[in-house]
Short mmCIF file of C-alpha atoms in Angstrom, two decimals:
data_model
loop_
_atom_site.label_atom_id
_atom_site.label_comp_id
_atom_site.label_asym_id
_atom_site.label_seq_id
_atom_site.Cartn_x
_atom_site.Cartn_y
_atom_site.Cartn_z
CA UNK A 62 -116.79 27.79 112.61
CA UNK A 63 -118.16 30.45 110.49
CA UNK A 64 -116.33 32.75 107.92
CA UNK A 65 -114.59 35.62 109.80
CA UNK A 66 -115.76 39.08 109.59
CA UNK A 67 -113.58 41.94 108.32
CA UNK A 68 -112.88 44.70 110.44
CA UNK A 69 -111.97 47.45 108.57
CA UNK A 70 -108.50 49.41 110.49
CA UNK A 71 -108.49 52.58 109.23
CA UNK A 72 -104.60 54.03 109.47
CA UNK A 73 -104.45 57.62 107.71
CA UNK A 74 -102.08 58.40 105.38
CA UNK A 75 -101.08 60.89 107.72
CA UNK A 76 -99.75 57.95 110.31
CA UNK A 77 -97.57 54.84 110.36
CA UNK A 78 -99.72 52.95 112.36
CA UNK A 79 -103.11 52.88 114.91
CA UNK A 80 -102.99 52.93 118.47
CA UNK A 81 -105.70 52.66 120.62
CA UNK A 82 -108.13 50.92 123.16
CA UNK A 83 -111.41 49.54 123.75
CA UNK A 84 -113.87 48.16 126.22
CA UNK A 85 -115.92 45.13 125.78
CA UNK A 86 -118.43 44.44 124.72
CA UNK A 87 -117.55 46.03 121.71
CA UNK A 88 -118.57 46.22 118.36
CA UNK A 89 -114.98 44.88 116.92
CA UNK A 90 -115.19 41.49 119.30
CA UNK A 91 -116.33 38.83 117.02
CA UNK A 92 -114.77 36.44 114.88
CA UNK A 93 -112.90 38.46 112.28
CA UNK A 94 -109.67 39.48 110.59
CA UNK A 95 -107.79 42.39 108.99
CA UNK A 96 -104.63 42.40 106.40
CA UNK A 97 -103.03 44.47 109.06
CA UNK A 98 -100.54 43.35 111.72
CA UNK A 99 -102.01 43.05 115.47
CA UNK A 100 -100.43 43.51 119.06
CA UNK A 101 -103.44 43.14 121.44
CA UNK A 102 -103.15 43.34 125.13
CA UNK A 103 -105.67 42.16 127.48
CA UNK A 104 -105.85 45.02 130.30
CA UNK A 105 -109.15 43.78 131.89
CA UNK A 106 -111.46 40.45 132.70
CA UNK A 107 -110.38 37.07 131.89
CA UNK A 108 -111.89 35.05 129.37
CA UNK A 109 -111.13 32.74 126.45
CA UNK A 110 -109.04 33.04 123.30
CA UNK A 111 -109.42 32.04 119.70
CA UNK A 112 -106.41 32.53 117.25
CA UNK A 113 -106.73 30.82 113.99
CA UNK A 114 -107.46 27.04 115.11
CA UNK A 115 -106.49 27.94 118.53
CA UNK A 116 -108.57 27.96 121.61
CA UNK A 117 -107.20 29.20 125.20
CA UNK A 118 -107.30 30.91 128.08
CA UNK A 119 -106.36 34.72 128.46
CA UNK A 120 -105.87 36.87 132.07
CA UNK A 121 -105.00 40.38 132.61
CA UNK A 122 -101.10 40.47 130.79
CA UNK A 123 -101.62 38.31 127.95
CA UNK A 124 -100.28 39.82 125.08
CA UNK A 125 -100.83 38.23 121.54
CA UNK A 126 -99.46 39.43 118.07
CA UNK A 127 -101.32 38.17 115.11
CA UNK A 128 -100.21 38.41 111.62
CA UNK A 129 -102.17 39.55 108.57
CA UNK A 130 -105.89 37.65 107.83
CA UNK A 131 -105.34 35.26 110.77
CA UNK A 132 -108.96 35.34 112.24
CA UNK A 133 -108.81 36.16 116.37
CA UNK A 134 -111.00 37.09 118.61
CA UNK A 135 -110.98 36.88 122.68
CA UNK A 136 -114.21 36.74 125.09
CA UNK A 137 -114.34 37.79 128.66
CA UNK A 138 -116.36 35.75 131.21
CA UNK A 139 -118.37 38.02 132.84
CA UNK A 140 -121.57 38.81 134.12
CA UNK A 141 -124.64 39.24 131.82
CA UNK A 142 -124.73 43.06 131.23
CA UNK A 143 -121.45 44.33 132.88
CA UNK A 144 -119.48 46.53 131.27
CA UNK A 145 -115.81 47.13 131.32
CA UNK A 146 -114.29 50.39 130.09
CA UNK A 147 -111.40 49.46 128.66
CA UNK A 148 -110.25 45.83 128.23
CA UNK A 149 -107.07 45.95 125.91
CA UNK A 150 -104.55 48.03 124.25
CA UNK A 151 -104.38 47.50 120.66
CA UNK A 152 -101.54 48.70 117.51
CA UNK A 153 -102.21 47.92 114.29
CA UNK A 154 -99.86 48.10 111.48
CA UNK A 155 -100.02 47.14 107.62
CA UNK A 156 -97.17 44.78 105.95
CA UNK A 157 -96.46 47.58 103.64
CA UNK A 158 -95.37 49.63 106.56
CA UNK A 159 -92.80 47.47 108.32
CA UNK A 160 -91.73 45.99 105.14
CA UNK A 161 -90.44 49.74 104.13
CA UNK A 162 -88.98 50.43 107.93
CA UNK A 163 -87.06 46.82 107.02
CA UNK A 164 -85.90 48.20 103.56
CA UNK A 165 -84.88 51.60 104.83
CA UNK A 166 -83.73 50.33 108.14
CA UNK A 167 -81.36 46.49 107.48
CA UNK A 168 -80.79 46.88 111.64
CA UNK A 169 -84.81 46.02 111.55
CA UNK A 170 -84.37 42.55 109.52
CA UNK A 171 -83.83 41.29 112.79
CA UNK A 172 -87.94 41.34 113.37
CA UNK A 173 -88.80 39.18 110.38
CA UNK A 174 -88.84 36.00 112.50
CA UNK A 175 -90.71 37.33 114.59
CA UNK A 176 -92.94 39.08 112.06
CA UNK A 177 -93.54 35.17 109.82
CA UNK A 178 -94.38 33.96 112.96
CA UNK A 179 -97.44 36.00 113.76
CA UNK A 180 -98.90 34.23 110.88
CA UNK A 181 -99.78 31.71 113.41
CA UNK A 182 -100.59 34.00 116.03
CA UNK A 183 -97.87 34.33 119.07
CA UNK A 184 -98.64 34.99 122.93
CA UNK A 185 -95.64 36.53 124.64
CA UNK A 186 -94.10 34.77 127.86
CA UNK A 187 -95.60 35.68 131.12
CA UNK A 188 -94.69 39.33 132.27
CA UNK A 189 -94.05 40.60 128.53
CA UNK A 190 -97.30 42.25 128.75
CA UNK A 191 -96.50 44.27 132.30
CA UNK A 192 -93.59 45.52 129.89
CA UNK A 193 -95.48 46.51 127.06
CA UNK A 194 -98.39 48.39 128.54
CA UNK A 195 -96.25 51.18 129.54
CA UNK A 196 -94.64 51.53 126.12
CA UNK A 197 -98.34 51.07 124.32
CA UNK A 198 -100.45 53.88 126.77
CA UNK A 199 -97.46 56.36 125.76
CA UNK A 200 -98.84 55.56 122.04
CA UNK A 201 -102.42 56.51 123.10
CA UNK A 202 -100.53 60.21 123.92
CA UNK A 203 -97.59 60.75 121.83
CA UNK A 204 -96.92 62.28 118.70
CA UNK A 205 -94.72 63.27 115.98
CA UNK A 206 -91.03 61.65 116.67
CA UNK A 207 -91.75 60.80 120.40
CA UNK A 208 -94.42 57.80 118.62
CA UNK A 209 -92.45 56.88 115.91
CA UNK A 210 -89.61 56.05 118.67
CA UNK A 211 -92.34 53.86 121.39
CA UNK A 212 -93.46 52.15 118.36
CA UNK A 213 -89.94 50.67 117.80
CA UNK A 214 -89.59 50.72 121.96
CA UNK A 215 -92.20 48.29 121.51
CA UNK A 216 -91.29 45.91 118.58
CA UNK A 217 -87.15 45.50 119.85
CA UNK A 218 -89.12 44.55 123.63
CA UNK A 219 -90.58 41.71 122.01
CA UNK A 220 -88.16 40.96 119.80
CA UNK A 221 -86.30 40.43 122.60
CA UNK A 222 -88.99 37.96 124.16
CA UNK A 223 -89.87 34.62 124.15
CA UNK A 224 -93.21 33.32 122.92
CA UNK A 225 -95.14 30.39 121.94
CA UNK A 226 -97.17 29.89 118.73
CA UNK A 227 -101.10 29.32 118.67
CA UNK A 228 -102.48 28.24 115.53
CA UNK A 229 -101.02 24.49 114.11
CA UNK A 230 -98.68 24.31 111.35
CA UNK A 231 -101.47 23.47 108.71
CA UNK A 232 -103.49 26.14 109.81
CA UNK A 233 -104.11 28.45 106.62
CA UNK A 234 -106.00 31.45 106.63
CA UNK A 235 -107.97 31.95 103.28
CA UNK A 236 -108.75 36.20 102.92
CA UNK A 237 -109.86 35.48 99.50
CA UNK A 238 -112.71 33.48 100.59
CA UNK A 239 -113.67 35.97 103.49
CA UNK A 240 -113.52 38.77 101.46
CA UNK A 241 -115.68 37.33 99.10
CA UNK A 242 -118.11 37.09 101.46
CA UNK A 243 -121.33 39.47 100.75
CA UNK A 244 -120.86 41.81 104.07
CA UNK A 245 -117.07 41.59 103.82
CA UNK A 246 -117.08 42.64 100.11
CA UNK A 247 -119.64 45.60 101.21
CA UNK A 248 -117.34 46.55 104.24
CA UNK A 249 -114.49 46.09 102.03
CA UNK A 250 -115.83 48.69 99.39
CA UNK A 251 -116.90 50.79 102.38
CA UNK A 252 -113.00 51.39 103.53
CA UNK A 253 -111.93 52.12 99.68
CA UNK A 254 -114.62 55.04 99.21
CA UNK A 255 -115.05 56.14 102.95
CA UNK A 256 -115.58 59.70 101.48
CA UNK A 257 -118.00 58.86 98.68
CA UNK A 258 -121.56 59.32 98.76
CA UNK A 259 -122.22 55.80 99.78
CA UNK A 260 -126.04 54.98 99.66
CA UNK A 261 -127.68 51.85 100.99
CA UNK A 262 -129.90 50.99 98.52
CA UNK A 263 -126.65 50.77 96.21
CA UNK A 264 -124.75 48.87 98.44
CA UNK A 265 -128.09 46.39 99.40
CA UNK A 266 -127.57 45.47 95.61
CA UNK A 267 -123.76 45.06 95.20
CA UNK A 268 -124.39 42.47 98.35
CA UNK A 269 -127.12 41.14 96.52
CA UNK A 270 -129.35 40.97 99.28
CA UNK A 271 -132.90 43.01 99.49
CA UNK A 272 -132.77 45.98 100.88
CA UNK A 273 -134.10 45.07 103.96
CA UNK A 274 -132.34 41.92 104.38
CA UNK A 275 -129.00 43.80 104.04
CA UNK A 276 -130.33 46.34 106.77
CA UNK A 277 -130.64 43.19 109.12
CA UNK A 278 -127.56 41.71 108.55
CA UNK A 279 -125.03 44.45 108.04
CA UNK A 280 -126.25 45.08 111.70
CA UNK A 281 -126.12 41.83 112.96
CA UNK A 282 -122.50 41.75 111.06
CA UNK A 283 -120.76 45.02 112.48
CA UNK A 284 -123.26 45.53 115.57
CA UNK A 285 -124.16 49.32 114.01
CA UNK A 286 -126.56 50.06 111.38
CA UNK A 287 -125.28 51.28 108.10
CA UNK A 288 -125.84 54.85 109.01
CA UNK A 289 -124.10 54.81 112.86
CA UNK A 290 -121.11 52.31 110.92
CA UNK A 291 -120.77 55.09 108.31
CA UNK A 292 -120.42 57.49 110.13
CA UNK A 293 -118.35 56.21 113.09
CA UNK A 294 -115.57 55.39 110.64
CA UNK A 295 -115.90 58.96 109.29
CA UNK A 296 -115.55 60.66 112.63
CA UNK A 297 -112.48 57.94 113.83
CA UNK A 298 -110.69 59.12 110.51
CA UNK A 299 -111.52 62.96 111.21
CA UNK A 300 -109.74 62.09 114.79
CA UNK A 301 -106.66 61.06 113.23
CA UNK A 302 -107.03 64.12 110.95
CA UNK A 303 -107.47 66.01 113.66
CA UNK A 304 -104.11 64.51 115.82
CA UNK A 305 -101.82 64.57 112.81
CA UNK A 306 -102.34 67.14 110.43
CA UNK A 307 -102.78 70.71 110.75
CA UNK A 308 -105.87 71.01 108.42
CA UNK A 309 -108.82 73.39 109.32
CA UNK A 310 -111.81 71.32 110.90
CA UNK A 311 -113.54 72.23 107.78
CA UNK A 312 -111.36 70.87 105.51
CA UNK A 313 -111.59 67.91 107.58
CA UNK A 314 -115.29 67.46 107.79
CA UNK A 315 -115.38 67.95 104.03
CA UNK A 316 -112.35 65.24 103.70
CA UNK A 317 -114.12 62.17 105.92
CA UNK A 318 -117.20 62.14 103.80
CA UNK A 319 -119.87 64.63 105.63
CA UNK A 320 -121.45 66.92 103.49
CA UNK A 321 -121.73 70.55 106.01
CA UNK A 322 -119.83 71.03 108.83
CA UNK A 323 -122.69 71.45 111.24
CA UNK A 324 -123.86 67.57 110.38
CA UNK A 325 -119.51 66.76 111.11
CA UNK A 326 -119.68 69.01 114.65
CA UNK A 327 -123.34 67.29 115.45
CA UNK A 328 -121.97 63.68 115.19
CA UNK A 329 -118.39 64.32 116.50
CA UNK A 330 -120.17 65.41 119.67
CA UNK A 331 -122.30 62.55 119.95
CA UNK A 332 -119.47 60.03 119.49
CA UNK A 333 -116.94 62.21 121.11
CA UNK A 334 -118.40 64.14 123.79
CA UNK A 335 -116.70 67.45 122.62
CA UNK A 336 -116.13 69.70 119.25
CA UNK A 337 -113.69 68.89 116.86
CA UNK A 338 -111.89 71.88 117.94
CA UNK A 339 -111.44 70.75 121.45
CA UNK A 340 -110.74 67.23 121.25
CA UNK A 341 -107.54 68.60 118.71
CA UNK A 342 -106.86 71.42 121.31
CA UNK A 343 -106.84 68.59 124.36
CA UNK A 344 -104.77 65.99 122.12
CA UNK A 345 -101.88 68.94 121.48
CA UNK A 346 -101.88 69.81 124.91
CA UNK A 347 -101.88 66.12 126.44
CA UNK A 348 -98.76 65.64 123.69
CA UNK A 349 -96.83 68.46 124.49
CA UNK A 350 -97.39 67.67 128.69
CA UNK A 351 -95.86 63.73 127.59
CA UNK A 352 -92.72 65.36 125.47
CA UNK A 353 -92.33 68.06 127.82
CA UNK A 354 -92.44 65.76 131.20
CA UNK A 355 -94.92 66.76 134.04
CA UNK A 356 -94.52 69.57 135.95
CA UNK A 357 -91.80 70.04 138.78
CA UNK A 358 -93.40 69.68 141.88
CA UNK A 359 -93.30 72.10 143.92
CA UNK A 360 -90.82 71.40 147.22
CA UNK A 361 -92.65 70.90 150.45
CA UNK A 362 -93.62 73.55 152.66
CA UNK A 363 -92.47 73.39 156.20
CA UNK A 364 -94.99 73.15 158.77
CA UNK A 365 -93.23 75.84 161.32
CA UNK A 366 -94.35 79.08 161.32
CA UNK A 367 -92.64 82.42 160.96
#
């Protein structure tokens, strides 16, 4: 099998960990790994799984944790051109992270198991996922405390789980070698300077391919061209900006790499469907309705007349 890709997670300093979802297709299914932590839960489709050395089936409720640089991917069976809005619920959390909590926290030692494990890759036992979902869509909406608190919702659920290992004992995964690969190195140096003036030309010639070899394969490697993958991390790190810190939008737009804020509002609306100043107005609101509870409903009016 070829050499993984590497996706490049992009947590802010300004969070503990990403939450979010996806469709499929999607520009992050492939082959391909990340240092961070992975619990990935198939909402949609069924389809086939690859974890490591591991090939199997997935349905609707499979949930899978992966540990860092084990390669994964999963592919849904279906029909040639479909589209499916949101296939699975993904958080994504770096060793340094949990390794702190476990410092900080001894109660939390209890997870290491678990934790060396997911080296291998682990599916949960049947009906694990129904558990989770609730716990992970609250992570798509929460904030502050009220996230911090589903997170670890989340981890003592399947801590308290049973669940198989995927990959084989002598399955090793090798992030030196995929790194070193020419894209991965590029993508690699891409996620370290995110807010640099990063110019393809420069970056053809630190891959060591032509110019216009690199613009063929960086696409054919992320599924964007340089420009779109440029600035589509740029705009996913001015949303987390955006949920978690009270910075103007300017400050923002000048923090994610983009040079004027008109060229930040132009391409957050294209991506987004709405200003900068919106999508942080709707995310505050959504937040506060989820800490606050819904609204009491009103009791029933009775049909007899006065």
């Amino acid at each position: 099998m070829a050499s993984p890709d590497l996706e490049v997670v992009d947590v802010p300093r300004e969070s503990s960990f990403k939450a979010w979802a996806h469709g499929y297709p999607f520009r992050t299914v492939r082959w391909h790994f990340h240092p961070e932590y992975e619990i990935h839960l198939v909402t949609e489709t069924c389809g086939r799984s690859f974890i490591g050395d591991y090939i199997g089936e997935f349905e609707p409720g499979n949930l899978v944790m992966t540990g860092p640089n084990l390669p994964h991917n999963w592919i849904s069976d279906i029909e040639k051109g479909q589209v499916v809005a949101r296939r699975g619920l993904v958080v994504q959390f770096t060793h340094e992270f949990i390794q702190s909590c476990i410092v900080t926290m001894p109660e939390l030692r209890s997870l290491e198991p678990m934790l060396a494990a997911s080296a291998s890759g682990i599916e949960f036992a049947e009906g694990v996922g129904a558990s989770a979902r609730p716990i992970i869509e609250s992570l798509l909406a929460a904030s502050g405390p009220e996230r911090i608190s589903q997170f670890f919702h989340l981890l003592a659920l399947l801590h308290g789980s049973p669940f198989r290992r995927l990959a084989s004992a002598s399955y090793q995964a090798r992030p030196e070698s995929y790194v070193a690969e020419p894209l991965n190195h590029v993508l690699d140096h891409i996620a370290r300077n995110l807010c640099s003036d990063l110019r393809q030309a420069e970056l053809a010639e630190l891959s060591g391919f032509t110019p216009s070899a690199f613009s063929r394969a960086f696409k054919q490697h992320t599924g964007l061209t340089f420009v779109r993958y440029i600035n589509r991390l740029r705009i996913d790190r001015g949303c987390e900006l955006l949920r978690s810190s009270d910075q103007s939008v300017a400050d923002i737009c000048f923090e994610v790499g983009f040079n004027n804020l008109s060229n930040f509002n132009r391409h957050f609306i294209a991506l987004r469907g709405m200003a900068p100043s919106v999508f942080r107005r709707l995310h505050r609101h959504n937040a506060t309705r989820f800490i606050d509870g819904p609204a009491p409903q009103r009791p029933a009016r009775s049909g007899a007349l006065g």
